[in-house]
Coordinates of C-alpha atoms and ligand atoms in Angstrom, one line a residue:
M102 CA 176.6 89.6 208.4
F103 CA 180.2 87.8 207.4
S104 CA 180.0 84.2 206.1
A105 CA 182.9 82.0 205.6
Y106 CA 181.3 80.1 202.8
E107 CA 179.6 82.8 200.8
D108 CA 182.5 85.5 201.3
L109 CA 185.6 82.9 201.1
L110 CA 184.8 79.7 199.9
R111 CA 182.2 80.5 197.2
P112 CA 184.1 83.1 195.4
L113 CA 186.8 80.4 194.8
L114 CA 184.5 77.4 193.9
F115 CA 182.7 79.8 191.3
L116 CA 186.0 80.3 189.5
V117 CA 185.9 76.8 188.4
D118 CA 183.6 75.4 185.8
P119 CA 180.4 74.6 187.6
E120 CA 180.1 70.7 186.3
K121 CA 184.2 70.2 187.2
I122 CA 183.7 71.7 190.6
H123 CA 180.4 69.8 191.4
E124 CA 182.6 66.7 190.5
Y125 CA 185.3 67.8 192.9
T126 CA 183.0 68.4 195.6
L127 CA 181.3 65.0 195.4
H128 CA 184.5 63.2 195.0
A129 CA 185.7 64.8 198.4
L130 CA 182.2 63.9 200.0
S131 CA 182.6 60.4 198.7
V132 CA 186.0 59.8 200.0
G133 CA 184.9 61.4 203.4
S134 CA 181.9 58.8 203.2
S135 CA 184.1 55.9 203.1
L136 CA 185.9 57.1 206.0
P137 CA 184.6 55.9 209.6
L138 CA 184.3 59.6 210.4
F139 CA 180.7 59.9 210.2
G140 CA 178.7 58.1 213.3
R141 CA 175.0 58.6 213.7
K142 CA 174.3 61.8 214.7
A143 CA 172.5 63.0 217.9
Q144 CA 169.1 63.8 216.9
D145 CA 166.8 66.6 217.9
L146 CA 163.4 65.3 218.6
Q147 CA 161.7 68.9 218.5
L148 CA 162.7 68.8 214.5
R149 CA 161.4 65.1 214.0
R150 CA 158.5 64.6 211.3
E151 CA 156.7 61.5 210.4
V152 CA 155.7 61.9 206.8
F153 CA 154.5 58.8 204.6
G154 CA 155.3 56.5 207.1
L155 CA 159.1 57.4 207.5
S156 CA 160.5 59.3 210.5
F157 CA 162.6 62.3 209.4
P158 CA 165.0 63.6 212.0
N159 CA 164.7 67.2 210.6
P160 CA 162.4 68.1 207.3
V161 CA 165.2 69.8 205.3
G162 CA 166.5 67.2 202.4
L163 CA 168.9 67.5 200.2
A164 CA 167.0 67.2 196.6
A165 CA 167.5 65.0 193.6
G166 CA 170.6 65.6 191.0
F167 CA 173.3 66.7 193.6
D168 CA 174.4 63.1 194.3
K169 CA 173.0 61.2 191.1
N170 CA 175.1 57.6 192.0
G171 CA 174.6 57.7 195.6
I172 CA 178.0 57.8 196.5
A173 CA 178.5 60.7 199.0
I174 CA 175.0 59.6 201.4
P175 CA 176.9 59.1 205.0
A176 CA 178.8 62.7 204.4
L177 CA 175.5 64.3 203.2
A178 CA 173.8 63.0 206.3
A179 CA 176.7 64.5 208.4
L180 CA 176.2 68.1 206.7
G181 CA 172.9 68.0 208.7
F182 CA 170.4 67.2 206.0
G183 CA 167.5 65.1 207.4
S184 CA 167.0 63.0 204.1
V185 CA 168.8 62.6 201.0
E186 CA 167.4 62.1 197.9
I187 CA 169.7 60.4 195.5
G188 CA 169.2 59.7 191.5
T189 CA 168.0 60.7 189.0
V190 CA 169.0 57.3 188.2
T191 CA 168.0 55.3 185.2
A192 CA 167.7 51.2 184.1
S193 CA 171.1 51.8 181.7
A194 CA 174.2 53.7 182.4
Q195 CA 174.1 56.7 180.3
P196 CA 176.3 59.5 179.8
G197 CA 174.0 62.5 179.5
N198 CA 173.9 65.4 177.0
P199 CA 177.1 67.2 175.7
K200 CA 179.1 69.3 177.6
P201 CA 179.0 72.3 178.8
R202 CA 175.4 71.4 180.2
M203 CA 175.5 73.1 183.8
F204 CA 175.6 77.0 183.9
R205 CA 175.7 79.5 187.1
V206 CA 173.6 82.8 186.8
P207 CA 175.1 84.5 189.7
E208 CA 173.2 87.6 189.4
A209 CA 169.9 85.9 189.7
E210 CA 171.2 83.2 192.3
A211 CA 170.4 80.5 189.7
I212 CA 171.3 77.4 187.9
I213 CA 170.6 76.2 184.3
N214 CA 171.5 72.7 183.6
R215 CA 170.5 70.2 181.0
L216 CA 172.6 67.3 182.3
G217 CA 170.0 64.8 180.8
F218 CA 170.3 62.4 183.5
N219 CA 174.3 61.2 183.0
N220 CA 174.3 58.5 185.8
R221 CA 176.1 54.8 185.9
G222 CA 172.7 53.2 186.1
A223 CA 170.3 51.4 188.2
A224 CA 172.4 48.0 189.0
A225 CA 175.8 49.9 189.9
M226 CA 173.4 51.9 192.3
A227 CA 172.1 49.0 194.0
E228 CA 175.1 47.2 194.2
R229 CA 176.8 50.2 196.2
L230 CA 173.8 50.8 198.0
Q231 CA 173.8 47.2 199.4
T232 CA 177.3 47.3 200.7
L233 CA 176.7 50.7 202.4
R234 CA 173.3 49.3 203.9
Q235 CA 175.5 46.6 205.8
S236 CA 178.1 48.9 207.1
P237 CA 178.0 51.0 209.8
R238 CA 178.2 54.2 207.5
W239 CA 174.3 53.8 206.4
P240 CA 173.0 56.9 207.8
A241 CA 170.0 57.1 210.4
I242 CA 168.0 59.3 207.9
P243 CA 165.5 58.4 205.4
V244 CA 167.2 57.8 201.6
G245 CA 165.2 58.5 198.7
I246 CA 165.8 57.0 195.1
N247 CA 164.5 59.1 192.2
I248 CA 163.9 57.3 189.3
G249 CA 163.8 58.5 185.6
K250 CA 163.4 57.1 182.2
S251 CA 166.3 55.9 180.1
R252 CA 166.8 58.3 177.3
V253 CA 167.1 55.4 174.4
V254 CA 163.9 53.8 175.6
P255 CA 160.9 55.1 173.5
L256 CA 158.0 56.5 175.8
E257 CA 155.8 53.9 175.0
N258 CA 158.0 51.2 176.8
A259 CA 158.5 53.6 179.9
V260 CA 156.7 51.6 182.3
E261 CA 158.7 48.7 181.6
D262 CA 162.0 50.9 181.9
Y263 CA 161.1 52.5 185.3
R264 CA 159.9 49.0 186.4
K265 CA 163.4 47.6 185.8
S266 CA 165.0 50.2 187.7
L267 CA 162.8 49.8 190.8
R268 CA 163.4 46.3 190.5
S269 CA 167.1 46.4 191.1
L270 CA 166.7 49.1 193.7
R271 CA 163.5 48.3 195.6
E272 CA 165.3 46.8 198.7
H273 CA 168.0 49.6 198.8
G274 CA 165.7 52.9 199.2
D275 CA 163.2 54.0 202.3
Y276 CA 161.1 56.0 199.6
F277 CA 161.0 56.4 195.8
V278 CA 160.3 59.1 193.2
L279 CA 159.0 59.0 189.5
N280 CA 160.5 61.4 187.9
V281 CA 158.2 62.5 185.1
S282 CA 159.3 66.3 185.1
S283 CA 162.7 66.6 184.0
P284 CA 162.9 69.2 180.9
N285 CA 166.3 67.4 179.6
T286 CA 164.9 63.9 178.3
P287 CA 163.0 64.2 175.3
G288 CA 159.2 63.7 175.5
L289 CA 159.6 62.6 179.8
R290 CA 157.2 65.4 180.6
S291 CA 154.5 64.1 178.7
L292 CA 154.5 61.3 181.2
Q293 CA 152.3 63.6 183.3
D294 CA 149.3 63.3 181.1
P295 CA 146.5 61.2 182.6
A296 CA 146.6 58.6 180.3
A297 CA 150.4 57.9 180.5
L298 CA 150.5 58.4 184.4
G299 CA 147.8 56.5 185.5
P300 CA 149.1 53.0 184.1
L301 CA 152.7 54.3 185.2
C302 CA 151.9 54.8 189.0
A303 CA 149.6 51.7 189.0
T304 CA 152.0 49.4 187.8
L305 CA 155.0 50.9 189.4
R306 CA 152.9 50.9 192.8
L307 CA 152.8 47.0 192.4
E308 CA 156.3 46.3 192.5
L309 CA 157.2 48.3 195.9
A310 CA 155.2 46.7 198.3
Q311 CA 154.4 48.9 201.3
K312 CA 157.3 51.4 200.5
P313 CA 156.6 55.1 199.7
L314 CA 156.2 56.0 195.6
L315 CA 156.2 60.1 195.3
L316 CA 155.8 62.0 191.8
K317 CA 157.8 64.6 191.2
I318 CA 156.2 67.2 189.2
A319 CA 157.1 70.4 186.9
P320 CA 156.7 73.8 187.8
D321 CA 155.4 74.7 184.0
L322 CA 152.1 72.8 184.4
T323 CA 148.2 74.5 184.3
W324 CA 146.5 74.3 187.0
K325 CA 144.0 71.9 185.0
E326 CA 147.2 69.7 184.6
V327 CA 148.2 69.8 188.3
D328 CA 144.4 69.0 189.1
D329 CA 144.3 66.0 186.6
I330 CA 147.7 64.6 188.2
L331 CA 146.1 64.7 192.0
R332 CA 143.2 63.1 190.7
I333 CA 145.1 60.2 189.2
A334 CA 147.7 60.3 192.1
E335 CA 145.6 59.3 195.4
P336 CA 143.9 56.3 193.7
S337 CA 147.0 54.9 192.2
G338 CA 148.6 54.5 195.7
I339 CA 151.0 57.6 195.2
S340 CA 152.0 58.5 198.7
G341 CA 153.1 62.1 198.3
I342 CA 154.2 64.9 195.6
I343 CA 157.4 66.5 195.2
A344 CA 156.9 70.0 193.8
T345 CA 158.8 71.2 192.0
N346 CA 161.5 70.4 189.6
T347 CA 163.4 73.0 187.3
T348 CA 161.5 75.6 185.0
I349 CA 161.7 75.7 181.2
D350 CA 160.4 79.3 181.9
H351 CA 163.7 81.8 181.6
S352 CA 161.5 85.1 181.6
N353 CA 162.9 85.8 185.2
I354 CA 166.4 86.0 184.0
P355 CA 168.3 88.2 181.6
T356 CA 167.8 87.3 178.0
S357 CA 171.8 87.2 177.5
R358 CA 171.8 84.2 180.1
R359 CA 169.0 82.1 178.7
T360 CA 170.3 78.6 177.2
E361 CA 168.6 75.7 176.7
G362 CA 167.8 73.9 179.8
G363 CA 166.2 73.7 183.3
L364 CA 166.5 76.9 185.4
S365 CA 166.5 76.6 189.3
G366 CA 167.1 78.9 192.3
T367 CA 165.6 82.1 193.0
P368 CA 163.7 82.7 190.0
L369 CA 161.7 79.4 190.7
R370 CA 161.2 80.8 194.0
D371 CA 157.3 82.3 193.5
R372 CA 156.0 79.2 191.1
S373 CA 156.8 76.7 193.4
Y374 CA 155.4 78.5 196.4
E375 CA 152.1 78.9 194.3
I376 CA 152.2 75.0 193.1
L377 CA 152.6 74.1 197.1
K378 CA 150.1 76.4 198.1
Y379 CA 147.5 75.1 195.3
I380 CA 148.1 71.3 195.9
K381 CA 147.5 71.9 199.5
T382 CA 144.2 73.6 199.1
R383 CA 143.3 70.3 196.6
S384 CA 144.5 67.2 198.2
R385 CA 145.6 65.4 201.5
L386 CA 148.8 64.0 199.8
P387 CA 151.7 65.2 201.7
V388 CA 154.1 67.5 199.8
I389 CA 157.9 68.1 199.8
S390 CA 158.4 71.5 198.4
V391 CA 161.6 72.2 196.6
G392 CA 162.4 75.0 194.3
G393 CA 164.2 78.4 195.0
I394 CA 164.3 77.7 198.7
M395 CA 167.3 80.2 199.1
N396 CA 167.1 81.4 203.0
V397 CA 165.4 80.7 206.2
T398 CA 162.4 83.4 205.5
D399 CA 161.9 81.2 202.1
A400 CA 161.9 77.9 204.3
L401 CA 159.5 79.1 206.6
A402 CA 157.1 80.4 204.3
R403 CA 157.1 76.7 202.6
F404 CA 156.3 75.6 206.3
D405 CA 153.7 78.0 206.9
A406 CA 152.0 77.2 203.5
G407 CA 151.7 73.4 204.7
A408 CA 154.9 71.8 203.1
D409 CA 155.4 68.5 205.2
L410 CA 159.4 68.5 204.1
I411 CA 161.2 70.8 202.0
Q412 CA 164.4 70.0 199.8
L413 CA 167.2 72.1 198.7
Y414 CA 169.4 72.0 195.9
T415 CA 170.6 75.6 194.6
G416 CA 170.3 77.1 197.7
F417 CA 172.9 74.7 199.0
I418 CA 175.4 75.8 196.2
Y419 CA 174.6 79.4 196.8
R420 CA 174.7 79.6 200.7
G421 CA 176.7 76.4 201.6
P422 CA 176.0 73.7 204.0
G423 CA 175.0 76.4 206.9
I424 CA 172.0 76.9 205.4
I425 CA 170.6 73.5 206.7
G426 CA 171.4 74.4 210.6
Q427 CA 170.3 78.0 210.1
I428 CA 166.6 76.5 208.8
C429 CA 166.8 74.1 211.7
R430 CA 167.6 76.5 214.3
A431 CA 164.8 79.1 213.0
L432 CA 162.1 75.9 213.1
R433 CA 163.3 74.8 216.7
E434 CA 162.5 78.8 217.7
S435 CA 159.3 79.1 216.0
G436 CA 157.8 76.0 217.5
E437 CA 154.3 76.8 215.7
H438 CA 155.6 74.9 212.4
F439 CA 155.8 71.6 214.5
S440 CA 152.8 71.5 216.3
Ligands
LIG1197 C1 172.3 70.8 188.3 C2 171.1 70.2 188.9 C3 170.9 68.5 188.8 C4 169.6 68.4 188.7 N1 169.3 67.3 188.8 C5 168.0 66.5 188.9 C6 168.0 65.2 188.5 O1 168.6 64.4 188.3 N2 166.7 64.8 188.9 C7 165.5 65.4 189.4 O2 164.6 65.0 190.0 N3 165.9 66.9 189.8 C8 167.2 67.2 189.4 N4 167.4 68.5 189.8 C9 166.3 69.4 190.3 C10 166.4 69.6 191.9 O3 166.2 68.6 192.4 C11 165.2 70.6 192.2 O4 164.1 70.0 191.9 C12 165.4 71.6 191.5 O5 166.6 72.3 191.1 C13 164.5 73.2 192.3 O6 164.9 73.4 193.4 P1 166.2 74.4 193.6 O7 165.5 75.8 193.3 O8 166.3 74.5 195.1 O9 167.5 73.9 192.9 C14 168.8 69.1 189.5 C15 168.8 70.5 189.5 C16 170.1 71.0 189.2 C17 170.5 72.5 189.7

């Protein structure tokens, strides 16, 4: 079937360097966000979900990394997302890794990135969100803030660094995510080890009062490592798991396309699905499933496997904003996913 995005717009967008076109698109969405065009949308009660104490108008969210600085929230909400997760933000502003650092793999419907948490820092984000929250443009959807470790801070000071970000931002987000799973900050993923994760979760939980704190995990963990995380997460007051981040396993794409960084999109689909199913058999924690959801079938499979919510990144790039409405329509038609 003809798709204006996939058949006309995407071929043009894909002529431009991936990071450049991302910047242009985000800039356009940010300009759109500053206009009084985006009022609060009519809500479809059939798609509404209550998860970790928040109300989501629909269960299809935008994953972290698209709007790292939180500059386009109203426009992203207007596209139909039921939640937007901004960040990853770090305590200090940082430039990220040298460019080029973002690559498309169109034949596999995938992206590889090694951006390395390029962002303007927690204080700048807090200022922006404070202004936005006081304006009529703040959207009627939950806004999550994904927090990572500043690159210059050694791992042994990670707790203090996450705490600093959380203190600047805790008034401004509806939920918070500890990102301990990006492959692009050296050593970050070792924070998933029980000895590091326990104190990190417990300390940060105390900073947040009642607001939900989630953990975003890597797809490259062993089942034993997933078990260890689940064992620690629940008693530490973690409200849910986001599974998963990008993978360092590039075996699903042609050798010539492999380059350092995290792989997302279709090659991640099966692993992300497996991890969702595994967590759902082991824990009662809500799960936001993300990774390789590229169409309606993928999305419905996640809900069938028990996902409480889903998020998109690469599917949004390859299919365009229309994918949000397609998934919502399919969910409406198959009411069983919302019993
Ligand atoms: C270009 C790019 C940048 C990303 N940046 C972040 C980030 O800053 N923080 C984060 O937690 N995840 C980040 N991610 C991971 C996504 O949020 C998501 O977990 C992953 O891409 C799997 O979903 P997908 O297959 O739908 O893309 C990024 C992904 C991409 C493609």
